[in-house]
mmCIF file of C-alpha atoms and ligand atoms in Angstrom:
data_model
loop_
_atom_site.group_PDB
_atom_site.id
_atom_site.type_symbol
_atom_site.label_atom_id
_atom_site.label_comp_id
_atom_site.label_asym_id
_atom_site.label_seq_id
_atom_site.Cartn_x
_atom_site.Cartn_y
_atom_site.Cartn_z
ATOM 1 C CA MET A 1 -0.018 -0.193 0.149
ATOM 2 C CA LEU A 2 1.016 3.206 -1.354
ATOM 3 C CA LEU A 3 -0.795 5.520 0.194
ATOM 4 C CA LYS A 4 -4.089 5.340 3.139
ATOM 5 C CA ALA A 5 -5.774 7.679 5.265
ATOM 6 C CA GLU A 6 -8.199 6.427 7.188
ATOM 7 C CA ASP A 7 -11.656 8.383 7.641
ATOM 8 C CA VAL A 8 -10.141 11.938 7.839
ATOM 9 C CA THR A 9 -12.253 14.905 8.690
ATOM 10 C CA MET A 10 -10.670 18.106 8.095
ATOM 11 C CA SER A 11 -13.083 21.319 10.122
ATOM 12 C CA PHE A 12 -12.917 25.004 9.105
ATOM 13 C CA GLY A 13 -14.824 26.252 12.292
ATOM 14 C CA GLY A 14 -18.191 24.751 12.281
ATOM 15 C CA PHE A 15 -17.703 24.007 9.023
ATOM 16 C CA ARG A 16 -16.938 20.503 7.711
ATOM 17 C CA ALA A 17 -14.538 20.256 4.527
ATOM 18 C CA VAL A 18 -14.126 16.491 4.717
ATOM 19 C CA SER A 19 -15.783 14.414 6.714
ATOM 20 C CA GLY A 20 -14.293 10.974 6.888
ATOM 21 C CA ALA A 21 -12.915 10.257 3.585
ATOM 22 C CA SER A 22 -10.575 7.572 3.342
ATOM 23 C CA LEU A 23 -8.384 6.456 0.077
ATOM 24 C CA THR A 24 -5.876 3.823 -0.005
ATOM 25 C CA VAL A 25 -4.063 3.955 -3.411
ATOM 26 C CA THR A 26 -1.664 0.704 -4.295
ATOM 27 C CA ARG A 27 1.834 0.892 -6.481
ATOM 28 C CA GLY A 28 0.905 2.148 -10.089
ATOM 29 C CA GLU A 29 -2.338 3.212 -10.098
ATOM 30 C CA VAL A 30 -4.735 5.828 -11.465
ATOM 31 C CA VAL A 31 -6.722 6.899 -9.223
ATOM 32 C CA GLY A 32 -9.233 9.600 -9.863
ATOM 33 C CA LEU A 33 -11.298 11.565 -7.370
ATOM 34 C CA ILE A 34 -14.293 13.799 -8.773
ATOM 35 C CA GLY A 35 -16.841 15.699 -7.282
ATOM 36 C CA PRO A 36 -18.526 19.315 -7.847
ATOM 37 C CA ASN A 37 -17.182 23.246 -6.737
ATOM 38 C CA GLY A 38 -16.774 22.759 -2.995
ATOM 39 C CA ALA A 39 -17.134 19.407 -2.701
ATOM 40 C CA GLY A 40 -14.060 19.261 -0.010
ATOM 41 C CA LYS A 41 -11.177 17.479 -3.305
ATOM 42 C CA SER A 42 -8.216 20.267 -2.335
ATOM 43 C CA THR A 43 -8.477 20.148 1.557
ATOM 44 C CA PHE A 44 -8.396 16.217 1.338
ATOM 45 C CA PHE A 45 -5.335 16.547 -1.434
ATOM 46 C CA ASN A 46 -4.273 19.393 1.241
ATOM 47 C CA CYS A 47 -4.571 16.174 4.838
ATOM 48 C CA LEU A 48 -2.219 13.963 2.493
ATOM 49 C CA VAL A 49 0.843 15.990 1.826
ATOM 50 C CA GLY A 50 0.398 18.189 5.254
ATOM 51 C CA ASP A 51 -0.847 21.290 4.546
ATOM 52 C CA LEU A 52 -3.216 20.971 6.447
ATOM 53 C CA LYS A 53 -3.145 18.933 10.002
ATOM 54 C CA PRO A 54 -7.171 16.725 9.225
ATOM 55 C CA THR A 55 -9.369 18.378 12.831
ATOM 56 C CA SER A 56 -9.586 13.520 12.831
ATOM 57 C CA GLY A 57 -8.082 10.383 11.434
ATOM 58 C CA ARG A 58 -4.789 9.113 9.792
ATOM 59 C CA VAL A 59 -3.097 9.012 7.210
ATOM 60 C CA TRP A 60 -0.038 6.537 5.994
ATOM 61 C CA LEU A 61 2.626 6.438 3.142
ATOM 62 C CA GLU A 62 4.242 3.295 2.493
ATOM 63 C CA GLY A 63 2.984 2.541 6.145
ATOM 64 C CA HIS A 64 4.918 5.166 8.063
ATOM 65 C CA GLU A 65 1.883 7.651 9.379
ATOM 66 C CA VAL A 66 2.308 11.652 8.455
ATOM 67 C CA THR A 67 -0.838 12.532 9.875
ATOM 68 C CA ASN A 68 0.379 15.677 11.528
ATOM 69 C CA ALA A 69 4.194 15.426 9.374
ATOM 70 C CA SER A 70 4.718 18.414 8.027
ATOM 71 C CA PRO A 71 5.268 19.204 3.684
ATOM 72 C CA GLU A 72 8.399 18.868 3.773
ATOM 73 C CA GLU A 73 8.587 15.493 5.135
ATOM 74 C CA HIS A 74 6.053 14.321 3.557
ATOM 75 C CA ALA A 75 7.857 15.641 -0.095
ATOM 76 C CA LYS A 76 10.794 13.454 0.919
ATOM 77 C CA LEU A 77 9.094 10.239 1.729
ATOM 78 C CA GLY A 78 8.059 10.651 -1.611
ATOM 79 C CA ILE A 79 4.554 12.899 -1.789
ATOM 80 C CA GLY A 80 4.061 15.334 -4.400
ATOM 81 C CA ARG A 81 1.089 17.273 -4.831
ATOM 82 C CA THR A 82 0.030 20.106 -8.165
ATOM 83 C CA PHE A 83 -2.052 22.880 -6.725
ATOM 84 C CA GLN A 84 -4.805 23.500 -8.367
ATOM 85 C CA LEU A 85 -3.578 27.630 -9.004
ATOM 86 C CA PRO A 86 -0.140 27.427 -9.803
ATOM 87 C CA ALA A 87 2.397 27.980 -7.772
ATOM 88 C CA THR A 88 5.106 29.656 -9.842
ATOM 89 C CA PHE A 89 7.558 32.399 -9.206
ATOM 90 C CA GLU A 90 7.361 34.589 -11.710
ATOM 91 C CA GLU A 91 10.436 36.491 -12.119
ATOM 92 C CA LEU A 92 13.460 32.857 -11.748
ATOM 93 C CA THR A 93 13.238 31.333 -15.110
ATOM 94 C CA ILE A 94 11.264 27.664 -15.958
ATOM 95 C CA LEU A 95 14.632 26.121 -15.525
ATOM 96 C CA GLU A 96 14.950 27.728 -12.346
ATOM 97 C CA ASN A 97 11.227 27.133 -10.930
ATOM 98 C CA VAL A 98 11.828 23.322 -11.802
ATOM 99 C CA MET A 99 15.178 23.533 -9.930
ATOM 100 C CA VAL A 100 12.790 24.770 -6.761
ATOM 101 C CA GLY A 101 11.701 20.977 -6.841
ATOM 102 C CA ALA A 102 15.056 19.489 -7.984
ATOM 103 C CA PHE A 103 16.930 21.275 -4.483
ATOM 104 C CA LEU A 104 15.000 18.087 -2.786
ATOM 105 C CA ARG A 105 16.611 15.423 -3.714
ATOM 106 C CA HIS A 106 20.141 17.303 -5.049
ATOM 107 C CA PRO A 107 21.272 20.334 -2.722
ATOM 108 C CA HIS A 108 24.139 20.881 -4.922
ATOM 109 C CA VAL A 109 23.085 23.510 -8.108
ATOM 110 C CA ARG A 110 24.649 20.868 -10.796
ATOM 111 C CA GLN A 111 22.562 18.941 -9.674
ATOM 112 C CA ALA A 112 20.066 20.254 -10.074
ATOM 113 C CA ARG A 113 19.888 21.712 -12.415
ATOM 114 C CA GLU A 114 20.959 18.710 -14.121
ATOM 115 C CA ALA A 115 17.818 17.283 -13.007
ATOM 116 C CA ALA A 116 15.625 20.125 -13.917
ATOM 117 C CA GLN A 117 16.539 19.657 -16.961
ATOM 118 C CA HIS A 118 16.059 16.217 -17.391
ATOM 119 C CA VAL A 119 12.181 17.193 -16.122
ATOM 120 C CA LEU A 120 11.865 19.515 -18.626
ATOM 121 C CA GLU A 121 12.500 17.476 -21.787
ATOM 122 C CA LEU A 122 9.758 15.139 -19.917
ATOM 123 C CA THR A 123 6.676 18.002 -19.723
ATOM 124 C CA GLY A 124 8.016 19.217 -23.489
ATOM 125 C CA LEU A 125 9.819 22.815 -21.808
ATOM 126 C CA SER A 126 12.966 22.692 -22.897
ATOM 127 C CA ASP A 127 12.569 24.888 -25.525
ATOM 128 C CA LEU A 128 11.412 27.721 -22.801
ATOM 129 C CA ALA A 129 13.824 26.424 -19.407
ATOM 130 C CA ASP A 130 15.375 30.275 -19.935
ATOM 131 C CA GLN A 131 12.039 32.238 -20.127
ATOM 132 C CA LYS A 132 10.750 34.130 -16.836
ATOM 133 C CA ALA A 133 8.113 32.098 -15.614
ATOM 134 C CA LYS A 134 5.435 35.503 -16.066
ATOM 135 C CA MET A 135 5.682 34.668 -18.919
ATOM 136 C CA LEU A 136 3.359 31.553 -19.796
ATOM 137 C CA GLY A 137 0.201 31.500 -21.021
ATOM 138 C CA THR A 138 -2.164 28.404 -19.235
ATOM 139 C CA PRO A 139 -1.129 25.681 -20.937
ATOM 140 C CA GLY A 140 2.952 25.997 -20.134
ATOM 141 C CA ARG A 141 1.762 26.893 -16.482
ATOM 142 C CA LYS A 142 -0.018 23.856 -15.961
ATOM 143 C CA ARG A 143 2.802 21.950 -17.597
ATOM 144 C CA LEU A 144 5.248 23.847 -15.279
ATOM 145 C CA GLU A 145 3.060 23.309 -12.441
ATOM 146 C CA ILE A 146 3.028 20.045 -12.800
ATOM 147 C CA ALA A 147 7.514 19.913 -14.097
ATOM 148 C CA ARG A 148 8.058 21.292 -10.251
ATOM 149 C CA VAL A 149 5.944 18.489 -8.500
ATOM 150 C CA LEU A 150 7.924 15.039 -10.954
ATOM 151 C CA ALA A 151 11.416 17.720 -10.332
ATOM 152 C CA THR A 152 11.610 16.088 -6.133
ATOM 153 C CA GLU A 153 10.579 12.893 -8.128
ATOM 154 C CA PRO A 154 7.856 11.742 -6.055
ATOM 155 C CA LYS A 155 6.266 8.164 -5.981
ATOM 156 C CA LEU A 156 3.024 9.977 -5.356
ATOM 157 C CA MET A 157 1.528 12.666 -7.114
ATOM 158 C CA LEU A 158 -1.610 14.354 -6.596
ATOM 159 C CA LEU A 159 -2.948 16.386 -9.799
ATOM 160 C CA ASP A 160 -5.326 18.823 -8.591
ATOM 161 C CA GLU A 161 -7.196 19.928 -12.368
ATOM 162 C CA ALA A 162 -3.485 19.809 -13.853
ATOM 163 C CA LEU A 163 -5.803 19.437 -16.845
ATOM 164 C CA ALA A 164 -8.635 23.051 -15.964
ATOM 165 C CA GLY A 165 -8.514 24.911 -18.592
ATOM 166 C CA LEU A 166 -6.928 23.806 -21.554
ATOM 167 C CA THR A 167 -8.178 23.920 -24.998
ATOM 168 C CA PRO A 168 -9.290 20.035 -25.886
ATOM 169 C CA SER A 169 -5.515 20.313 -28.070
ATOM 170 C CA GLU A 170 -3.745 20.727 -25.244
ATOM 171 C CA VAL A 171 -6.072 18.505 -23.386
ATOM 172 C CA GLN A 172 -4.874 15.628 -25.652
ATOM 173 C CA LYS A 173 -1.449 16.457 -25.211
ATOM 174 C CA ALA A 174 -1.336 17.210 -21.463
ATOM 175 C CA ILE A 175 -3.112 13.270 -21.248
ATOM 176 C CA GLU A 176 0.238 12.739 -23.279
ATOM 177 C CA LEU A 177 2.650 13.359 -20.401
ATOM 178 C CA VAL A 178 0.316 12.070 -17.688
ATOM 179 C CA ARG A 179 0.603 8.700 -19.315
ATOM 180 C CA LYS A 180 4.373 9.290 -19.834
ATOM 181 C CA ILE A 181 4.110 10.449 -15.952
ATOM 182 C CA HIS A 182 2.799 8.045 -15.349
ATOM 183 C CA SER A 183 4.786 4.899 -17.184
ATOM 184 C CA SER A 184 7.558 6.455 -15.486
ATOM 185 C CA GLY A 185 6.765 4.472 -12.744
ATOM 186 C CA VAL A 186 4.658 7.246 -10.200
ATOM 187 C CA THR A 187 1.712 6.673 -8.644
ATOM 188 C CA LEU A 188 -1.229 9.477 -9.547
ATOM 189 C CA VAL A 189 -4.384 10.511 -7.556
ATOM 190 C CA ILE A 190 -5.836 12.524 -10.318
ATOM 191 C CA VAL A 191 -9.593 15.111 -9.330
ATOM 192 C CA GLU A 192 -10.324 16.190 -12.987
ATOM 193 C CA HIS A 193 -13.875 17.904 -13.599
ATOM 194 C CA ILE A 194 -12.918 16.630 -17.170
ATOM 195 C CA MET A 195 -14.959 13.768 -18.068
ATOM 196 C CA GLU A 196 -13.210 12.149 -20.700
ATOM 197 C CA VAL A 197 -10.115 12.608 -18.727
ATOM 198 C CA ILE A 198 -10.861 10.125 -16.064
ATOM 199 C CA LEU A 199 -12.422 7.480 -18.353
ATOM 200 C CA SER A 200 -8.889 8.095 -20.191
ATOM 201 C CA LEU A 201 -6.807 7.460 -17.908
ATOM 202 C CA THR A 202 -7.688 6.226 -14.533
ATOM 203 C CA ASP A 203 -7.846 3.183 -13.231
ATOM 204 C CA ARG A 204 -10.485 3.302 -9.926
ATOM 205 C CA VAL A 205 -13.252 6.328 -9.414
ATOM 206 C CA LEU A 206 -14.016 7.985 -5.702
ATOM 207 C CA VAL A 207 -16.765 10.174 -5.723
ATOM 208 C CA PHE A 208 -17.272 13.328 -3.732
ATOM 209 C CA ASN A 209 -19.260 15.561 -2.553
ATOM 210 C CA GLN A 210 -19.922 18.088 0.603
ATOM 211 C CA GLY A 211 -16.646 15.994 2.100
ATOM 212 C CA LYS A 212 -17.220 12.978 1.329
ATOM 213 C CA VAL A 213 -16.664 9.441 -0.792
ATOM 214 C CA ILE A 214 -20.580 8.878 -1.531
ATOM 215 C CA ALA A 215 -19.791 6.546 -4.885
ATOM 216 C CA SER A 216 -16.176 4.896 -5.804
ATOM 217 C CA GLY A 217 -15.541 2.213 -8.513
ATOM 218 C CA ALA A 218 -14.602 1.555 -12.374
ATOM 219 C CA PRO A 219 -15.162 5.285 -13.937
ATOM 220 C CA ALA A 220 -17.856 3.929 -16.684
ATOM 221 C CA ASP A 221 -20.017 2.303 -13.874
ATOM 222 C CA VAL A 222 -19.404 5.631 -11.513
ATOM 223 C CA VAL A 223 -19.908 8.432 -14.644
ATOM 224 C CA ASN A 224 -23.143 6.309 -15.434
ATOM 225 C CA ASP A 225 -24.553 5.847 -11.310
ATOM 226 C CA PRO A 226 -26.963 8.257 -11.170
ATOM 227 C CA ALA A 227 -26.368 9.427 -7.935
ATOM 228 C CA VAL A 228 -23.974 10.520 -8.916
ATOM 229 C CA ILE A 229 -24.805 11.603 -12.199
ATOM 230 C CA GLU A 230 -27.308 13.690 -9.827
ATOM 231 C CA ALA A 231 -24.361 15.729 -7.378
ATOM 232 C CA TYR A 232 -21.829 15.937 -9.752
ATOM 233 C CA LEU A 233 -23.098 16.742 -13.036
ATOM 234 C CA GLY A 234 -26.353 18.393 -11.883
ATOM 235 C CA ARG A 235 -29.253 18.457 -13.279
ATOM 236 C CA SER A 236 -28.841 20.605 -16.376
ATOM 237 C CA HIS A 237 -26.231 16.814 -17.226
ATOM 238 C CA ALA A 238 -29.365 14.450 -16.736
ATOM 239 C CA ARG A 239 -31.843 16.438 -18.649
ATOM 240 C CA ARG A 240 -29.044 15.831 -21.578
ATOM 241 C CA GLN A 241 -29.173 12.476 -20.524
ATOM 242 C CA GLY A 242 -32.737 12.800 -21.526
ATOM 243 C CA THR A 243 -33.463 11.221 -17.663
ATOM 244 C CA HIS A 244 -34.908 14.934 -16.513
HETATM 245 P P1 ADP B 301 -12.533 21.397 -3.718
HETATM 246 O O1 ADP B 301 -11.686 21.732 -4.304
HETATM 247 O O2 ADP B 301 -13.115 19.589 -4.413
HETATM 248 O O3 ADP B 301 -13.569 22.487 -4.843
HETATM 249 P P2 ADP B 301 -12.670 22.502 -1.425
HETATM 250 O O4 ADP B 301 -11.635 21.388 -0.573
HETATM 251 O O5 ADP B 301 -11.454 23.853 -2.295
HETATM 252 O O6 ADP B 301 -13.499 21.964 -2.491
HETATM 253 O O7 ADP B 301 -13.506 22.940 -0.396
HETATM 254 C C1 ADP B 301 -14.633 22.686 0.341
HETATM 255 C C2 ADP B 301 -14.878 23.449 1.258
HETATM 256 O O8 ADP B 301 -14.327 24.043 1.644
HETATM 257 C C3 ADP B 301 -15.090 24.894 0.293
HETATM 258 O O9 ADP B 301 -17.265 25.436 0.865
HETATM 259 C C4 ADP B 301 -14.329 25.612 0.956
HETATM 260 O O10 ADP B 301 -14.529 27.804 0.645
HETATM 261 C C5 ADP B 301 -14.055 25.353 2.069
HETATM 262 N N1 ADP B 301 -12.052 25.417 2.627
HETATM 263 C C6 ADP B 301 -11.527 25.752 1.860
HETATM 264 N N2 ADP B 301 -10.452 25.934 2.564
HETATM 265 C C7 ADP B 301 -10.820 26.014 3.272
HETATM 266 C C8 ADP B 301 -10.479 27.774 4.190
HETATM 267 N N3 ADP B 301 -9.094 27.030 5.077
HETATM 268 N N4 ADP B 301 -10.958 27.644 5.400
HETATM 269 C C9 ADP B 301 -12.357 27.845 5.530
HETATM 270 N N5 ADP B 301 -12.998 27.171 4.686
HETATM 271 C C10 ADP B 301 -12.555 26.682 3.787
HETATM 272 MG MG1 MG B 302 -9.949 22.242 -5.835
#
């Protein structure tokens, strides 16, 4: 078991953003996490990587309990996440941004630069290496966010809407990139609204609604589950399907 989260609850004041959510991820899997805006998906990710300490529940990474570990400890143990809103250093170059990630395992500048260059090749950003991050548009930013995390050499990567805001052809290219990352040996948990992405990339899907996991299973089954259609896609989708 690579990741195990048991009964994770995260309250803000009296509001439970995540309410008793559990997830286990086995090495090599691609797990999808779907659900409407505000369902608690990003908050759950925050609890898994140490950005938030859950109000209750426990999290293990390869058998090490990490419930109260710092984000740095999580990163060292091999879990990394992308941010829904890319966290780029605008005035640094694209190469330098990726080096920030690479320093986790390569404390010397030369090695960090080499590792970062390798990641830029993998993510198709090599040609832009020396440009400042602020020059990037949405697709480039999304790629850089993935590259920054990849440079920490994670075993498990959590992608939080890493493909949101892309055009259909950019989405296709991003799907190829995610496949490449997976085949390089990285286990993935993907939050994504685009059903095509979920259906084409994931082995298994969990559906979040109001902080709870309301369904899970094979992607094709889950997206056809009427409760899921109602909760996640809303009535407009159900109407289009002719069921309302
Ligand atoms: P999702 O990623 O599924 O769209 P989020 O995890 O971002 O959902 O948010 C879940 C709920 O928790 C939302 O209602 C959001 O407003 C609330 N929330 C998230 N972070 C905080 C916070 N730091 N303080 C208070 N409420 C928060
Ligand atoms: Mg979110």
